[in-house]
Short mmCIF file of C-alpha atoms and ligand atoms in Angstrom, two decimals:
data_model
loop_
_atom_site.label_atom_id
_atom_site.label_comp_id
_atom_site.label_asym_id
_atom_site.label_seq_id
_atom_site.Cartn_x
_atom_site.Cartn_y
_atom_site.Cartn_z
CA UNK A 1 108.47 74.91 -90.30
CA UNK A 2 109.92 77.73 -92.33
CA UNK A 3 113.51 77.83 -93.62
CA UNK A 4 115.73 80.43 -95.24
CA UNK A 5 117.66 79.08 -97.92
CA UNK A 6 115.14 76.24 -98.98
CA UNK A 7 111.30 75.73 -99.62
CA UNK A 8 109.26 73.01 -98.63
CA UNK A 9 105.74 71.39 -99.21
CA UNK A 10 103.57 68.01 -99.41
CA UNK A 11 102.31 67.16 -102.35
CA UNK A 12 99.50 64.67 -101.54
CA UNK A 13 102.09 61.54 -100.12
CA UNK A 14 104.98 63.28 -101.64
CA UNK A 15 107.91 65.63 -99.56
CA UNK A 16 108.94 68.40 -101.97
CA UNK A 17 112.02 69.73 -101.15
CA UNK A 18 113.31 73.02 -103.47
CA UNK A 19 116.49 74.47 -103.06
CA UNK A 20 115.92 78.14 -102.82
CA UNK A 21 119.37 80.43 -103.10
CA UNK A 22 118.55 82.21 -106.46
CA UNK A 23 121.06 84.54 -106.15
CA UNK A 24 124.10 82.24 -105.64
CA UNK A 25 122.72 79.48 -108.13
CA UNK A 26 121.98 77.18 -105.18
CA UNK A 27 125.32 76.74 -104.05
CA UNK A 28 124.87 74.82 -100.91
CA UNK A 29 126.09 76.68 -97.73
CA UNK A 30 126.42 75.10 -94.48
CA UNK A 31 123.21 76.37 -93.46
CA UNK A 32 121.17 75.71 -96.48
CA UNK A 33 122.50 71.55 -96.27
CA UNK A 34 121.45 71.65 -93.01
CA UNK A 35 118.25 72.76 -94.06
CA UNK A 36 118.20 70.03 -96.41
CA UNK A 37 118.69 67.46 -93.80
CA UNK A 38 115.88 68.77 -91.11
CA UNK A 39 113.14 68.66 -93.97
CA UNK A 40 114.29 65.28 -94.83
CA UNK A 41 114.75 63.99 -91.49
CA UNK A 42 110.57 65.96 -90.65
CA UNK A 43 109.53 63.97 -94.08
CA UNK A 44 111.05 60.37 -92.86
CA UNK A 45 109.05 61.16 -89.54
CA UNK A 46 105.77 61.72 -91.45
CA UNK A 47 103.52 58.69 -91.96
CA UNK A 48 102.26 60.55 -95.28
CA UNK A 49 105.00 60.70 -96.75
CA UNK A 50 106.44 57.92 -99.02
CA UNK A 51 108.72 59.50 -101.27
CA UNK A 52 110.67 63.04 -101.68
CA UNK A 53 112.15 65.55 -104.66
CA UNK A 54 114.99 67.86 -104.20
CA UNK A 55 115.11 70.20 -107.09
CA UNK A 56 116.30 73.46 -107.61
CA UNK A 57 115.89 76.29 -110.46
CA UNK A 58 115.43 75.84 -113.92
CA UNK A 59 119.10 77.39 -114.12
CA UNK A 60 120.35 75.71 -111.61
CA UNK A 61 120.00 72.22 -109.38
CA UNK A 62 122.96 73.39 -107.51
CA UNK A 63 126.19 75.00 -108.79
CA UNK A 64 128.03 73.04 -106.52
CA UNK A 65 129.68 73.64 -102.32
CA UNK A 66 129.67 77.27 -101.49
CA UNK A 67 133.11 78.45 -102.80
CA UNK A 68 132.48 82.29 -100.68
CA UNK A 69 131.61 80.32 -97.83
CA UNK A 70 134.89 78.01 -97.87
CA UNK A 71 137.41 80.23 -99.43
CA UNK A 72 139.37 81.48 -96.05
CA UNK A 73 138.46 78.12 -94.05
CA UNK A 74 141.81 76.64 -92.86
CA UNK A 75 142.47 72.81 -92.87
CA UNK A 76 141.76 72.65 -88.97
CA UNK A 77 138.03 74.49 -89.97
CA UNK A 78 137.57 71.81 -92.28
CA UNK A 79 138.85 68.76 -90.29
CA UNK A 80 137.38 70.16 -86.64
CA UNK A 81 134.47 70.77 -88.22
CA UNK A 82 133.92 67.57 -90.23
CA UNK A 83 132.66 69.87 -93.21
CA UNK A 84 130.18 67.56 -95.52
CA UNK A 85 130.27 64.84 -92.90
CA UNK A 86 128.32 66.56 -90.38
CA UNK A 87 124.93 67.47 -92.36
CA UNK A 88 125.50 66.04 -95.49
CA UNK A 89 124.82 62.16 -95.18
CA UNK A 90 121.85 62.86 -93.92
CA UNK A 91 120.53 62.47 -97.41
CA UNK A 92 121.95 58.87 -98.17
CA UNK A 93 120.56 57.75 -94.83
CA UNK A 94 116.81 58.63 -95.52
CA UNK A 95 115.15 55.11 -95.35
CA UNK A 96 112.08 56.73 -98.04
CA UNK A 97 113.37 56.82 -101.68
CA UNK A 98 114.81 60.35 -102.05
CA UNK A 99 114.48 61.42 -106.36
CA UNK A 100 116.82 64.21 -107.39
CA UNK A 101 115.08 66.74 -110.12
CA UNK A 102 117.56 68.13 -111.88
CA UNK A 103 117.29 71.23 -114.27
CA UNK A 104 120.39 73.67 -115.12
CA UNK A 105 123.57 73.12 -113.24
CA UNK A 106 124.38 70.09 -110.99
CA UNK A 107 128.01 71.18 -110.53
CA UNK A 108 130.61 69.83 -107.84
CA UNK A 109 128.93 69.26 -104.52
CA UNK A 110 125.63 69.94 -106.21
CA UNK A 111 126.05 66.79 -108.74
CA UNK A 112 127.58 65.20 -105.43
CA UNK A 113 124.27 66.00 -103.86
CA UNK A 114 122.45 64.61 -106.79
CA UNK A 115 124.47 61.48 -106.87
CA UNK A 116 123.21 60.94 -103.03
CA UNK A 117 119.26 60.60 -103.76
CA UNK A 118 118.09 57.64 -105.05
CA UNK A 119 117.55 58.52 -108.47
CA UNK A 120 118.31 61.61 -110.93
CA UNK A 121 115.58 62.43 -113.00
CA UNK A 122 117.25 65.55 -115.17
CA UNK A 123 115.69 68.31 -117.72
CA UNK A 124 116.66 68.53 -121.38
CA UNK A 125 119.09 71.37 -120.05
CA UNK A 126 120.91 69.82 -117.34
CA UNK A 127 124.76 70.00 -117.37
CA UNK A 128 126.56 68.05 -114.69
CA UNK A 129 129.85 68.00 -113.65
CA UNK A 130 132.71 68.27 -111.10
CA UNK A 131 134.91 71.06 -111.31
CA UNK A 132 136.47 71.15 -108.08
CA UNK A 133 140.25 70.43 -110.04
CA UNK A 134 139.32 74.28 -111.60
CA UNK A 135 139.17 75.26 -108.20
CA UNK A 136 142.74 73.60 -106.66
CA UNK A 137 140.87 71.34 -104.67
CA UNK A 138 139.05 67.81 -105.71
CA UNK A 139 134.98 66.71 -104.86
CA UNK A 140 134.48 66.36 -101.41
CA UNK A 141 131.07 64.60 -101.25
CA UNK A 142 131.72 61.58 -102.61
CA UNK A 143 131.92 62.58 -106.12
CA UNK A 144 134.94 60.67 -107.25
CA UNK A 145 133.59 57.84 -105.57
CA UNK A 146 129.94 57.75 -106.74
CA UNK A 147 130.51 59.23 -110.22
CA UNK A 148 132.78 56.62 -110.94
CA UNK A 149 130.77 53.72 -109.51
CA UNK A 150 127.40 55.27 -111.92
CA UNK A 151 129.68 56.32 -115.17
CA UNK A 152 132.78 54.39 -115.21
CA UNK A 153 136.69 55.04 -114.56
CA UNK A 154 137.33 56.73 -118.09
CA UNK A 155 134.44 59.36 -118.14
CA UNK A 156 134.61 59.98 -114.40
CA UNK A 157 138.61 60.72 -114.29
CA UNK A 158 138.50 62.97 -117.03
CA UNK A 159 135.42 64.90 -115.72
CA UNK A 160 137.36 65.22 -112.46
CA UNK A 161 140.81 66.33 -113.49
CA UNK A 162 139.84 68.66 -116.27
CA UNK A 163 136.57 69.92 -114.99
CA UNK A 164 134.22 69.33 -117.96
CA UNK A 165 130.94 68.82 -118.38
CA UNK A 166 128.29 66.43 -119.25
CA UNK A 167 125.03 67.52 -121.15
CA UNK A 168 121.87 65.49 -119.80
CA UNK A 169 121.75 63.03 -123.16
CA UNK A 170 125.69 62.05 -122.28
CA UNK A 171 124.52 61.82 -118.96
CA UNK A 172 121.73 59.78 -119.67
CA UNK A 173 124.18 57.35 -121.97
CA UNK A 174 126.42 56.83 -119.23
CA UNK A 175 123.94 55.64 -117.02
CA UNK A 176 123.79 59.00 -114.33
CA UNK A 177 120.11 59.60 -114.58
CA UNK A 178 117.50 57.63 -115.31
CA UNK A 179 115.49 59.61 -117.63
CA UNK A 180 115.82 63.06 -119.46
CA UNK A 181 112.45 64.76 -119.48
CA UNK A 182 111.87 68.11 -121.18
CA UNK A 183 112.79 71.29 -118.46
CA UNK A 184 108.97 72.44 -118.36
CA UNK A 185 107.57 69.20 -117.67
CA UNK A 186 110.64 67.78 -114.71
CA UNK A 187 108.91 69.30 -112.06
CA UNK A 188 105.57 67.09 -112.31
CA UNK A 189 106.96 64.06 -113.77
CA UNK A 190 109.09 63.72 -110.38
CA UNK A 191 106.44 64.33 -108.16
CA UNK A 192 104.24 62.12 -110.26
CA UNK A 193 106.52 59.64 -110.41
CA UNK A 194 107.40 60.37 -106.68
CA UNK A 195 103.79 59.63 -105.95
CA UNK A 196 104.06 56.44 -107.60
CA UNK A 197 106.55 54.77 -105.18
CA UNK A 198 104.67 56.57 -102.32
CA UNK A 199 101.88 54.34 -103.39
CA UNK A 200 103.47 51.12 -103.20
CA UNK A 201 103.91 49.44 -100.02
CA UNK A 202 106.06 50.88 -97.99
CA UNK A 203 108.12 47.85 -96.61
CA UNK A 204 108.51 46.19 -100.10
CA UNK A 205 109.97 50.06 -101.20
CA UNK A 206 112.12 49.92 -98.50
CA UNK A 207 113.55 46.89 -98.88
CA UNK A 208 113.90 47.27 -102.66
CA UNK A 209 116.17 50.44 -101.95
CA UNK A 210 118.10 48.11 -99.59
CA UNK A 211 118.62 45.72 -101.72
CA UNK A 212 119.80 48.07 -104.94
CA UNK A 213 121.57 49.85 -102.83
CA UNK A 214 123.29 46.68 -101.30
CA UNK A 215 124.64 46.10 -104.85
CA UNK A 216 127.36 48.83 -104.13
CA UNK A 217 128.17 47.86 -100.72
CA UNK A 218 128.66 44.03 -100.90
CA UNK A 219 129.80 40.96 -103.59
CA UNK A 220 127.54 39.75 -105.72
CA UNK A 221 127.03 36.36 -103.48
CA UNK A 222 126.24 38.37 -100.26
CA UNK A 223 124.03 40.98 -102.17
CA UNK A 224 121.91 38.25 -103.63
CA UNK A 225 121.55 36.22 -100.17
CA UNK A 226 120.28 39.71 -98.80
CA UNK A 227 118.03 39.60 -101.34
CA UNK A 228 116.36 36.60 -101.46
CA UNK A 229 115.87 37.24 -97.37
CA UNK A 230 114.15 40.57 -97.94
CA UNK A 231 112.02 38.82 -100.63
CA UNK A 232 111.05 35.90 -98.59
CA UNK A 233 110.34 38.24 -95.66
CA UNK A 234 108.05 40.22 -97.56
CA UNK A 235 105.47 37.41 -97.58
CA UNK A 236 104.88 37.98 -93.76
CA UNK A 237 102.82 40.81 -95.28
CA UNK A 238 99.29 42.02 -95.36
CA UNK A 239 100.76 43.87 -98.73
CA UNK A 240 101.94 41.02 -100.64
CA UNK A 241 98.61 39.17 -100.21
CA UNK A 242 96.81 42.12 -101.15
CA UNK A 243 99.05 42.89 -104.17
CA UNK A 244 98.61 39.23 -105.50
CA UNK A 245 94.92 39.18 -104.56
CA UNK A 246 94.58 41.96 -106.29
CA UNK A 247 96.39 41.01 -109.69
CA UNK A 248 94.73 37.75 -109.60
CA UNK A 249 90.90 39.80 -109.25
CA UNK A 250 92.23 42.33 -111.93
CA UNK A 251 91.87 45.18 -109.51
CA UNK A 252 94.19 48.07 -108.21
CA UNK A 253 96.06 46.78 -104.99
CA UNK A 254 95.25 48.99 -101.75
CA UNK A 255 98.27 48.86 -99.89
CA UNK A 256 98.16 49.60 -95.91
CA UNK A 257 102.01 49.68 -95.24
CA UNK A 258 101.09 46.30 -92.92
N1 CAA B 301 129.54 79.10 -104.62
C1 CAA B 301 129.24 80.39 -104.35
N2 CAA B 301 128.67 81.23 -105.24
C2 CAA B 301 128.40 80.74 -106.46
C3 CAA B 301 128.69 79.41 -106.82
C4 CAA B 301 129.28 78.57 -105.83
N3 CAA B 301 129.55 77.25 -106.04
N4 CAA B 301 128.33 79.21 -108.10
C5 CAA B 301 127.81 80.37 -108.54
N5 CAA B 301 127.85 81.30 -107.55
C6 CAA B 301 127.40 82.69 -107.60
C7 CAA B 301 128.34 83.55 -108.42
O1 CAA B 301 129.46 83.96 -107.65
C8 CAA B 301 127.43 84.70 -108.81
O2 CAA B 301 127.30 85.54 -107.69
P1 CAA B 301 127.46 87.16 -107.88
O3 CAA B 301 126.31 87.53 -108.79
O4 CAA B 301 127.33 87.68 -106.51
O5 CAA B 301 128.78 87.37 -108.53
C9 CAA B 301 126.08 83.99 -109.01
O6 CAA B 301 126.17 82.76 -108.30
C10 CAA B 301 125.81 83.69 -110.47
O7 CAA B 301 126.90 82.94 -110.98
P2 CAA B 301 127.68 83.35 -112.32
O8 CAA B 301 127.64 84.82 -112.53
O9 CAA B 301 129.03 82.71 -112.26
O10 CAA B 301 126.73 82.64 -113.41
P3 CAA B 301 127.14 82.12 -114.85
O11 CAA B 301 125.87 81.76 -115.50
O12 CAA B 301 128.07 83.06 -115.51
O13 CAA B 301 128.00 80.77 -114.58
C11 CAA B 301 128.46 78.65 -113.53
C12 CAA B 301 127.38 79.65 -114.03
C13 CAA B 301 129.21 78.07 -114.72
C14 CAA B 301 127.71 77.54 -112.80
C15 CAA B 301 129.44 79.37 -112.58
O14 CAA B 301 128.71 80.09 -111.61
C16 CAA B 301 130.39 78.46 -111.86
O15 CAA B 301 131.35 78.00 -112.44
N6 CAA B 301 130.15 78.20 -110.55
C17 CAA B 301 131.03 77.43 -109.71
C18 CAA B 301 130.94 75.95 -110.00
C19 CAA B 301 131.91 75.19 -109.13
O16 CAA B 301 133.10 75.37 -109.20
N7 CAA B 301 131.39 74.28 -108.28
C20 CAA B 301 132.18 73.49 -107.38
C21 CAA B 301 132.22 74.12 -106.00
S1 CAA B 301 133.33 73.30 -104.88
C22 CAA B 301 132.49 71.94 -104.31
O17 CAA B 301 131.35 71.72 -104.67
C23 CAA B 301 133.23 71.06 -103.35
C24 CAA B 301 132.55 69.77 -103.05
O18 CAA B 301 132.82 68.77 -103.66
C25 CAA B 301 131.59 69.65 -101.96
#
């Protein structure tokens, strides 16, 4: 399938997913998110696949919701509409771990979009921020929500009401990304680490997304029970006898997704 405002291709069992508006630094139009959520939604349906990266330029991950795109919208266009609601949660509802690569920019809706996947990997030069406040409006994409759940009330209310930004080591301080990883190398380490997961089983990977991602949704009580029934589910199996068989016979586990 071919798309206009992003690029996509399979890199061995990973989805690679590149956000491709150079001219507008990636700023995410209606029609590029729902590009964005028909390669998703064509990677979840491929057995192959185990994993996907969203990235964008090295100058930009995405500078944020298309401001040209929105600026003479009325309230009605929004609400009628259900702007961000109707193609944008398609990302959050991907069952296969989703990694964000970010290099350059990850402003407003684009750090929103970030925020979404599973896990921000980010270059040396990433800024991040959510400057909506700049703009007379506040993050629609569940930016105060998220950002404040991943860097605290303090840091998260003062990025959103004066707009600043956050450099990828004060990002990687306060806990928004996982890993910094110099801007010429991001690329590969995400699909390598992409690969990775893609090479686990695929039940135990989905079910350890469920559960981290249950630690958000629930108290600690119920998000601990849901645990320990995913975990004792997982014996049921082929994988988790191979994986232990395999540690036990100092060997690499072959995992059939069974
Ligand atoms: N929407 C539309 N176009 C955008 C854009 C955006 N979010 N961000 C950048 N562009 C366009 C610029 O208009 C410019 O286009 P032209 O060449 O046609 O003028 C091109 O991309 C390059 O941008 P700049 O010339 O501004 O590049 P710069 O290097 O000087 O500055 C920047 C980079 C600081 C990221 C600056 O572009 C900027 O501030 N962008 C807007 C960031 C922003 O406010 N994001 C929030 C959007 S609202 C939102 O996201 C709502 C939500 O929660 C969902």
């Amino acid at each position: 399938m071919s798309y206009e405002y992003i690029l996509t291709e399979t890199r061995e069992n990973v989805g690679l997913i590149t956000l491709n508006r150079p001219d507008a630094l990636n700023a995410l139009s209606d029609g590029l998110m729902d590009e964005v959520g028909q390669a998703l939604t064509s990677f979840e349906q491929d057995d192959a696949i185990g994993a996907v990266v969203i990235t964008g330029s090295e100058k930009a991950f995405a500078a944020g919701a298309d401001i040209k795109g929105m600026k003479d919208r009325s309230y009605m266009d929004m609400y009628l509409g259900n702007f961000i609601g109707r193609n944008w949660e398609q990302v959050t509802r991907c069952r296969k771990p989703v990694i964000a690569a970010v290099a350059g920019y990850a402003l407003g809706g684009g750090c929103e979009l970030a925020m979404m996947c599973d896990f921000i990997l980010a270059a040396d030069n990433a800024r991040f921020g959510q400057p909506e406040i700049k703009l007379g409006i506040i993050p629609g994409a569940g930016g105060t929500q998220r950002l404040t759940r991943f860097v605290g009330k303090s840091k998260a209310m003062e990025m959103c009401l004066t707009g600043r930004m956050m450099d990828a080591q004060e990002a990687e301080r306060a806990g928004l990304v996982s890993r910094i990883i110099p801007s010429a190398d991001l690329l590969e380490e995400a699909v390598k680490t992409a690969g990775e997961i893609a090479a686990m089983s695929r039940p135990s990977v989905f079910m350890a997304k469920t559960a981290v991602n249950k630690a958000y949704e629930t108290t600690l009580a119920e998000g601990v029970a849901a645990e320990r029934i995913m975990f004792q589910s997982l014996f049921a199996t082929e994988d988790q006898k191979e994986g232990m068989s395999a540690f036990s016979e100092k060997r690499t586990a072959d995992f059939k997704n069974r």
